[in-house]
């Protein structure tokens, strides 16, 4: 009896131990999936986010093995660059030397030429669905993906669907299991007793996963690689779940939804294996799984991939070489004049701003430009006119700050405008329901369809927008001009809104210091947010400001200008040794990156005796816009002899346009320095520009902020474009013309399949050539090496980005030359004659 009791206790302890191991393995696999944000705020994400603690090359082999995911373009791309002369022999030799390769340049290129057409496939982990597809000659992979996607689209729906089948009140696993027990589709498709098998699993997701693992015969301590493979096969919905966990952790420090979703996938695998026993796949499965158990520790080296990685690194070094030469040959300006500047314009660091800033400085040399993250240091929760809840206007890495309501100065006008906008929204919903109803749609088309002909005609010729801009919908043009922000503390619903004076002073101080703008203020200081104008574009918010949470920067610009124009705030800033002249007026602006127009929202605050100054400023902005449109048009495919102005503005309202603008395509550089260091450089709209003066940064707290926030965010953007370019199948969203919006969250390609992540192929390719070429971010910082090392040492996650070559880090000297290159582990290589 005693022996039996001891044996039972040991068994329970083992079960408990296996449970913990399984939990850890599921969590580890889940952390490898990068989150993806919904279309309403489609911000850029590094698709390799869960791998930055590993070297770029190691991750390339791991992803190739786990999911046949590519991290380079085919070798033909790099060979073409060699022919064009942009990728040189010296670049490749430098990489071969670093890797201590015995091959010379000629032998290496011959090997690449020999292997470029090789059908050597990436060895990846096979699942039950893979095996079943092979054995039965029926595409069970597509079937499983379709069933999971259909259920997930219903469960995660945010109001798009008229009928919701899934129980959204239940947890992920329980909702799926409940539906799977009633869904006859698998059995009608040949999966015998599938519903009974699913019913036999426990209701607890981890316990169900544990039973499924036992049925699959996989050792509990050998599951991580297999779990990762399962998640990659449903990568879109997995990424959505990862985002839900991200938000939960940011708000409450909790996660766990990914483990539930993974339990669904594991149970599908076990159910598939048991349901297809008649095909004798069990024996084949036993042999197959032995091939990949332990794969993570012993990745098979693929020669073709290894060569492509050498070519990719050489391509990155070629870009770096050109940058070093560009900074070497251009001398920066020394700021000697002390008179008050005519104007200063603070733009978002977005690469599209580089084009406009350069052209603005060319058309009016009395205007200075600066760069700062587009939320301008005001991480607000913004409630638009007529809305009940707010939108996070800040980077997804940050928690939102104070709640700000949009308002009209006159209370009666405000109340009337709110009611009109709500009524317009309600009528719009009723009209939409009528048009899409199961019965009413037929009665709608016959009598009402003909009335749409004039609108269809004008929309087709790009004379009108098919739909109003979301920010302007339900609001008259006169009301639009009068919108302001309410900064005074007050109650909204059950929460407080507004910003107390002391907090306004603190936020103003932090923002100005981070901008390196604490003295020599211009007569006008423009706070220029940015947004885009596109129609029929599910990924429209991806062209807006990522620093504003995938919204335009209008709200942040208005709040920043209102705070900095506040006399009481300026009085408080005097105690911080920041003096803003009385005549300095902060102007809230918005740069439309599609049309290169700049709108000033609070020009009514400019006194009448300064109207001439304002007109001159507006004229400079207009001329800069025209020059920027001309420059951008060179990248746009258009008919010969067509008007640039006509073409650009037509693209902004063309429902059939797949490339209204190139967005951040081409982004490859991040420069952290005073504008004087880059003012005479043409960085071709490929560089993020952040203003920074290390001599004003006591204790290097601003440098730390830049390297841990904007530098990380720009690497996210760069790697999103990188991933969408080198493997659009897995890290992009495919063909834009086939997209269907699902659940109000994302797109699927065609009528079925997984939720797509990343950018459409049309966002990185013009039909003939890549408009975004695969380059990892080149970061150039004007600061002492000791200060940069200090930040890296303090923040291991940032150090990993540099040490593992997800970004390339360089330093700039006082002359504006790139003087040193980071080699890893806090060591630097001098690029000049002096010793670092």
CSV table of N, CA, C and O in Angstrom, one decimal, residues 643-726:
chain,number,residue,atom,x,y,z
A,643,UNK,N,1.1,65.6,-66.8
A,643,UNK,CA,1.3,66.6,-65.8
A,643,UNK,C,1.6,66.0,-64.5
A,643,UNK,O,0.9,65.1,-64.0
A,644,UNK,N,2.8,66.4,-63.9
A,644,UNK,CA,3.1,65.8,-62.6
A,644,UNK,C,2.1,66.2,-61.5
A,644,UNK,O,1.6,65.3,-60.8
A,645,UNK,N,1.6,67.4,-61.5
A,645,UNK,CA,0.6,67.9,-60.5
A,645,UNK,C,-0.7,67.1,-60.7
A,645,UNK,O,-1.2,66.6,-59.7
A,646,UNK,N,-1.1,67.0,-61.9
A,646,UNK,CA,-2.3,66.2,-62.2
A,646,UNK,C,-2.2,64.8,-61.8
A,646,UNK,O,-3.2,64.2,-61.2
A,647,UNK,N,-1.1,64.2,-62.1
A,647,UNK,CA,-0.9,62.8,-61.8
A,647,UNK,C,-0.9,62.5,-60.3
A,647,UNK,O,-1.5,61.6,-59.8
A,648,UNK,N,-0.1,63.3,-59.6
A,648,UNK,CA,0.0,63.1,-58.1
A,648,UNK,C,-1.3,63.3,-57.4
A,648,UNK,O,-1.7,62.4,-56.6
A,649,UNK,N,-2.1,64.3,-57.7
A,649,UNK,CA,-3.3,64.6,-57.0
A,649,UNK,C,-4.4,63.5,-57.5
A,649,UNK,O,-5.3,63.2,-56.6
A,650,UNK,N,-4.3,63.1,-58.7
A,650,UNK,CA,-5.3,62.1,-59.1
A,650,UNK,C,-5.1,60.8,-58.4
A,650,UNK,O,-6.0,60.1,-58.0
A,651,UNK,N,-3.8,60.4,-58.1
A,651,UNK,CA,-3.5,59.2,-57.4
A,651,UNK,C,-4.1,59.2,-56.0
A,651,UNK,O,-4.5,58.1,-55.5
A,652,UNK,N,-4.2,60.4,-55.4
A,652,UNK,CA,-4.7,60.4,-54.0
A,652,UNK,C,-6.2,60.1,-53.9
A,652,UNK,O,-6.6,59.9,-52.8
A,653,UNK,N,-6.9,60.1,-55.0
A,653,UNK,CA,-8.4,59.9,-54.9
A,653,UNK,C,-8.8,58.8,-56.0
A,653,UNK,O,-10.0,58.8,-56.3
A,654,UNK,N,-7.9,58.0,-56.4
A,654,UNK,CA,-8.2,57.0,-57.4
A,654,UNK,C,-8.4,55.7,-56.8
A,654,UNK,O,-7.5,55.1,-56.2
A,655,UNK,N,-9.7,55.2,-56.9
A,655,UNK,CA,-10.0,53.9,-56.2
A,655,UNK,C,-9.3,52.7,-56.8
A,655,UNK,O,-9.2,51.7,-56.2
A,656,UNK,N,-8.8,52.9,-58.1
A,656,UNK,CA,-8.1,51.7,-58.7
A,656,UNK,C,-6.6,51.8,-58.6
A,656,UNK,O,-5.9,50.9,-59.1
A,657,UNK,N,-6.1,52.8,-57.9
A,657,UNK,CA,-4.6,53.0,-57.8
A,657,UNK,C,-4.0,52.0,-56.8
A,657,UNK,O,-4.4,52.0,-55.6
A,658,UNK,N,-3.1,51.2,-57.2
A,658,UNK,CA,-2.4,50.3,-56.3
A,658,UNK,C,-1.2,50.9,-55.7
A,658,UNK,O,-0.6,50.3,-54.7
A,659,UNK,N,-0.7,52.0,-56.2
A,659,UNK,CA,0.5,52.7,-55.7
A,659,UNK,C,0.3,54.2,-55.6
A,659,UNK,O,0.9,54.9,-56.3
A,660,UNK,N,-0.5,54.6,-54.6
A,660,UNK,CA,-0.8,56.1,-54.5
A,660,UNK,C,0.5,56.9,-54.1
A,660,UNK,O,0.6,58.0,-54.5
A,661,UNK,N,1.3,56.2,-53.4
A,661,UNK,CA,2.6,56.8,-53.0
A,661,UNK,C,3.5,55.6,-52.5
A,661,UNK,O,3.0,54.5,-52.3
A,662,UNK,N,4.8,55.9,-52.4
A,662,UNK,CA,5.7,54.8,-52.1
A,662,UNK,C,5.9,54.7,-50.6
A,662,UNK,O,6.6,53.8,-50.1
A,663,UNK,N,5.3,55.5,-49.8
A,663,UNK,CA,5.4,55.4,-48.4
A,663,UNK,C,6.8,55.5,-47.9
A,663,UNK,O,7.6,56.4,-48.3
A,664,UNK,N,7.3,54.5,-47.1
A,664,UNK,CA,8.6,54.5,-46.6
A,664,UNK,C,9.5,53.6,-47.4
A,664,UNK,O,10.6,53.2,-46.9
A,665,UNK,N,9.1,53.1,-48.6
A,665,UNK,CA,9.9,52.2,-49.4
A,665,UNK,C,11.3,52.9,-49.7
A,665,UNK,O,11.3,54.0,-50.1
A,666,UNK,N,12.3,52.2,-49.4
A,666,UNK,CA,13.7,52.7,-49.6
A,666,UNK,C,14.3,53.0,-48.3
A,666,UNK,O,15.6,53.3,-48.3
A,667,UNK,N,13.6,53.1,-47.2
A,667,UNK,CA,14.2,53.5,-45.9
A,667,UNK,C,15.3,52.6,-45.5
A,667,UNK,O,15.2,51.4,-45.5
A,668,UNK,N,16.5,53.2,-45.3
A,668,UNK,CA,17.7,52.4,-45.0
A,668,UNK,C,18.7,53.1,-44.1
A,668,UNK,O,19.6,52.5,-43.6
A,669,UNK,N,18.4,54.4,-43.7
A,669,UNK,CA,19.3,55.1,-42.9
A,669,UNK,C,18.6,55.9,-41.8
A,669,UNK,O,17.5,56.3,-42.0
A,670,UNK,N,19.3,56.0,-40.6
A,670,UNK,CA,18.8,56.8,-39.5
A,670,UNK,C,19.9,57.7,-39.0
A,670,UNK,O,20.9,57.1,-38.5
A,671,UNK,N,19.8,59.0,-39.2
A,671,UNK,CA,20.8,59.9,-38.8
A,671,UNK,C,20.4,60.7,-37.5
A,671,UNK,O,19.3,61.3,-37.5
A,672,UNK,N,21.2,60.6,-36.5
A,672,UNK,CA,20.9,61.3,-35.2
A,672,UNK,C,22.0,62.4,-35.1
A,672,UNK,O,23.1,62.2,-34.7
A,673,UNK,N,21.6,63.7,-35.5
A,673,UNK,CA,22.6,64.7,-35.5
A,673,UNK,C,21.9,66.1,-35.7
A,673,UNK,O,20.7,66.1,-36.1
A,674,UNK,N,22.6,67.2,-35.5
A,674,UNK,CA,22.1,68.5,-35.8
A,674,UNK,C,21.9,68.6,-37.4
A,674,UNK,O,22.6,67.9,-38.1
A,675,UNK,N,20.9,69.3,-37.8
A,675,UNK,CA,20.6,69.5,-39.2
A,675,UNK,C,21.8,70.0,-39.9
A,675,UNK,O,22.0,69.7,-41.1
A,676,UNK,N,22.7,70.8,-39.3
A,676,UNK,CA,23.8,71.4,-40.0
A,676,UNK,C,24.7,70.3,-40.5
A,676,UNK,O,25.4,70.6,-41.5
A,677,UNK,N,24.7,69.1,-40.0
A,677,UNK,CA,25.6,68.1,-40.4
A,677,UNK,C,25.0,67.4,-41.7
A,677,UNK,O,25.8,66.7,-42.4
A,678,UNK,N,23.8,67.6,-42.0
A,678,UNK,CA,23.2,66.9,-43.2
A,678,UNK,C,22.5,67.9,-44.1
A,678,UNK,O,21.9,67.4,-45.2
A,679,UNK,N,22.5,69.2,-43.8
A,679,UNK,CA,21.7,70.1,-44.6
A,679,UNK,C,22.0,70.1,-46.1
A,679,UNK,O,21.2,70.3,-46.9
A,680,UNK,N,23.3,69.9,-46.5
A,680,UNK,CA,23.7,69.9,-47.9
A,680,UNK,C,23.7,68.6,-48.5
A,680,UNK,O,24.2,68.4,-49.7
A,681,UNK,N,23.1,67.6,-47.9
A,681,UNK,CA,23.1,66.2,-48.4
A,681,UNK,C,21.8,65.9,-49.0
A,681,UNK,O,20.7,66.2,-48.4
A,682,UNK,N,21.8,65.2,-50.2
A,682,UNK,CA,20.6,64.6,-50.7
A,682,UNK,C,20.5,63.2,-50.3
A,682,UNK,O,21.3,62.3,-50.9
A,683,UNK,N,19.7,62.9,-49.4
A,683,UNK,CA,19.6,61.5,-48.8
A,683,UNK,C,18.5,60.7,-49.5
A,683,UNK,O,18.1,59.6,-49.0
A,684,UNK,N,18.0,61.3,-50.6
A,684,UNK,CA,17.1,60.6,-51.6
A,684,UNK,C,15.8,60.0,-50.9
A,684,UNK,O,15.2,59.1,-51.4
A,685,UNK,N,15.3,60.6,-49.9
A,685,UNK,CA,14.1,60.2,-49.3
A,685,UNK,C,14.2,58.8,-48.7
A,685,UNK,O,13.2,58.0,-48.5
A,686,UNK,N,15.5,58.4,-48.3
A,686,UNK,CA,15.7,57.1,-47.7
A,686,UNK,C,16.1,57.1,-46.2
A,686,UNK,O,16.4,56.1,-45.6
A,687,UNK,N,16.2,58.3,-45.7
A,687,UNK,CA,16.8,58.5,-44.3
A,687,UNK,C,15.8,59.1,-43.3
A,687,UNK,O,15.2,60.1,-43.6
A,688,UNK,N,15.8,58.5,-42.2
A,688,UNK,CA,15.1,59.1,-41.0
A,688,UNK,C,16.1,60.1,-40.4
A,688,UNK,O,17.3,59.8,-40.3
A,689,UNK,N,15.6,61.3,-40.1
A,689,UNK,CA,16.5,62.4,-39.6
A,689,UNK,C,16.0,62.8,-38.3
A,689,UNK,O,14.9,63.4,-38.1
A,690,UNK,N,16.8,62.6,-37.2
A,690,UNK,CA,16.4,63.0,-35.9
A,690,UNK,C,17.4,64.1,-35.4
A,690,UNK,O,18.6,63.9,-35.3
A,691,UNK,N,16.9,65.2,-35.0
A,691,UNK,CA,17.7,66.3,-34.5
A,691,UNK,C,18.3,66.0,-33.2
A,691,UNK,O,17.5,65.5,-32.3
A,692,UNK,N,19.6,66.2,-33.0
A,692,UNK,CA,20.2,65.9,-31.7
A,692,UNK,C,21.5,66.7,-31.6
A,692,UNK,O,22.3,66.7,-32.5
A,693,UNK,N,21.7,67.3,-30.4
A,693,UNK,CA,22.9,68.0,-30.1
A,693,UNK,C,23.5,67.5,-28.8
A,693,UNK,O,23.0,67.8,-27.7
A,694,UNK,N,24.5,66.6,-28.9
A,694,UNK,CA,25.0,65.9,-27.7
A,694,UNK,C,25.6,66.9,-26.7
A,694,UNK,O,25.6,66.6,-25.5
A,695,UNK,N,26.0,68.1,-27.1
A,695,UNK,CA,26.6,69.0,-26.2
A,695,UNK,C,25.6,69.7,-25.3
A,695,UNK,O,25.9,70.2,-24.2
A,696,UNK,N,24.3,69.6,-25.7
A,696,UNK,CA,23.2,70.1,-24.8
A,696,UNK,C,22.6,69.0,-24.0
A,696,UNK,O,21.7,69.2,-23.2
A,697,UNK,N,23.1,67.8,-24.1
A,697,UNK,CA,22.5,66.6,-23.5
A,697,UNK,C,23.3,66.2,-22.3
A,697,UNK,O,24.1,65.3,-22.3
A,698,UNK,N,22.9,66.8,-21.2
A,698,UNK,CA,23.6,66.5,-19.9
A,698,UNK,C,23.3,65.1,-19.4
A,698,UNK,O,22.1,64.8,-19.3
A,699,UNK,N,24.3,64.3,-19.2
A,699,UNK,CA,24.0,62.9,-18.7
A,699,UNK,C,23.6,62.0,-19.8
A,699,UNK,O,23.3,60.8,-19.6
A,700,UNK,N,23.5,62.5,-21.1
A,700,UNK,CA,23.1,61.7,-22.2
A,700,UNK,C,21.7,61.0,-22.1
A,700,UNK,O,21.5,59.9,-22.6
A,701,UNK,N,20.8,61.7,-21.4
A,701,UNK,CA,19.5,61.1,-21.2
A,701,UNK,C,18.7,61.1,-22.5
A,701,UNK,O,17.9,60.2,-22.8
A,702,UNK,N,18.9,62.2,-23.3
A,702,UNK,CA,18.2,62.3,-24.6
A,702,UNK,C,18.7,61.2,-25.6
A,702,UNK,O,17.9,60.6,-26.3
A,703,UNK,N,20.0,61.0,-25.6
A,703,UNK,CA,20.6,60.0,-26.4
A,703,UNK,C,20.0,58.6,-26.0
A,703,UNK,O,19.7,57.8,-26.9
A,704,UNK,N,19.9,58.4,-24.8
A,704,UNK,CA,19.3,57.1,-24.3
A,704,UNK,C,17.9,57.0,-24.8
A,704,UNK,O,17.5,55.9,-25.3
A,705,UNK,N,17.1,58.1,-24.7
A,705,UNK,CA,15.7,58.0,-25.2
A,705,UNK,C,15.7,57.7,-26.7
A,705,UNK,O,14.9,56.9,-27.2
A,706,UNK,N,16.6,58.4,-27.5
A,706,UNK,CA,16.6,58.2,-28.9
A,706,UNK,C,16.9,56.8,-29.3
A,706,UNK,O,16.3,56.2,-30.2
A,707,UNK,N,18.0,56.2,-28.6
A,707,UNK,CA,18.4,54.9,-29.0
A,707,UNK,C,17.5,53.8,-28.5
A,707,UNK,O,17.5,52.7,-29.1
A,708,UNK,N,16.7,54.0,-27.5
A,708,UNK,CA,15.8,53.0,-27.0
A,708,UNK,C,14.4,53.1,-27.5
A,708,UNK,O,13.5,52.2,-27.4
A,709,UNK,N,14.0,54.3,-28.2
A,709,UNK,CA,12.7,54.4,-28.7
A,709,UNK,C,12.7,54.7,-30.3
A,709,UNK,O,12.5,53.7,-31.0
A,710,UNK,N,13.1,55.9,-30.7
A,710,UNK,CA,13.1,56.1,-32.2
A,710,UNK,C,14.0,55.2,-33.0
A,710,UNK,O,13.6,54.7,-34.1
A,711,UNK,N,15.1,54.8,-32.4
A,711,UNK,CA,16.0,53.9,-33.2
A,711,UNK,C,15.4,52.5,-33.3
A,711,UNK,O,15.5,51.9,-34.3
A,712,UNK,N,14.7,52.1,-32.2
A,712,UNK,CA,14.1,50.8,-32.3
A,712,UNK,C,12.9,50.8,-33.2
A,712,UNK,O,12.7,49.9,-34.0
A,713,UNK,N,12.1,51.9,-33.2
A,713,UNK,CA,11.0,52.0,-34.1
A,713,UNK,C,11.4,52.1,-35.5
A,713,UNK,O,10.8,51.4,-36.4
A,714,UNK,N,12.4,52.8,-35.8
A,714,UNK,CA,12.9,52.9,-37.2
A,714,UNK,C,13.4,51.5,-37.7
A,714,UNK,O,13.3,51.2,-38.9
A,715,UNK,N,14.0,50.8,-36.8
A,715,UNK,CA,14.5,49.4,-37.2
A,715,UNK,C,13.3,48.5,-37.5
A,715,UNK,O,13.3,47.7,-38.4
A,716,UNK,N,12.2,48.7,-36.7
A,716,UNK,CA,10.9,48.0,-37.0
A,716,UNK,C,10.4,48.3,-38.4
A,716,UNK,O,10.1,47.4,-39.1
A,717,UNK,N,10.4,49.6,-38.7
A,717,UNK,CA,9.9,50.0,-40.1
A,717,UNK,C,10.8,49.4,-41.1
A,717,UNK,O,10.3,48.8,-42.1
A,718,UNK,N,12.1,49.5,-41.0
A,718,UNK,CA,13.1,49.0,-41.9
A,718,UNK,C,12.9,47.5,-42.1
A,718,UNK,O,12.9,47.0,-43.2
A,719,UNK,N,12.8,46.8,-41.0
A,719,UNK,CA,12.7,45.3,-41.1
A,719,UNK,C,11.3,44.9,-41.6
A,719,UNK,O,11.2,43.8,-42.2
A,720,UNK,N,10.3,45.7,-41.4
A,720,UNK,CA,9.0,45.3,-42.0
A,720,UNK,C,9.1,45.4,-43.5
A,720,UNK,O,8.7,44.5,-44.2
A,721,UNK,N,9.7,46.5,-44.0
A,721,UNK,CA,9.9,46.6,-45.5
A,721,UNK,C,10.9,45.5,-46.0
A,721,UNK,O,10.7,45.0,-47.1
A,722,UNK,N,11.9,45.2,-45.2
A,722,UNK,CA,12.9,44.2,-45.6
A,722,UNK,C,12.1,42.8,-45.7
A,722,UNK,O,12.3,42.1,-46.7
A,723,UNK,N,11.4,42.4,-44.7
A,723,UNK,CA,10.7,41.2,-44.7
A,723,UNK,C,9.7,41.1,-45.8
A,723,UNK,O,9.5,40.0,-46.5
A,724,UNK,N,9.0,42.2,-46.1
A,724,UNK,CA,7.9,42.2,-47.1
A,724,UNK,C,8.6,42.1,-48.5
A,724,UNK,O,7.9,41.7,-49.5
A,725,UNK,N,9.9,42.5,-48.6
A,725,UNK,CA,10.6,42.4,-49.9
A,725,UNK,C,11.2,41.0,-50.1
A,725,UNK,O,11.0,40.4,-51.2
A,726,UNK,N,11.9,40.5,-49.1
A,726,UNK,CA,12.6,39.2,-49.3
A,726,UNK,C,11.7,38.0,-49.3
A,726,UNK,O,12.0,37.0,-49.9
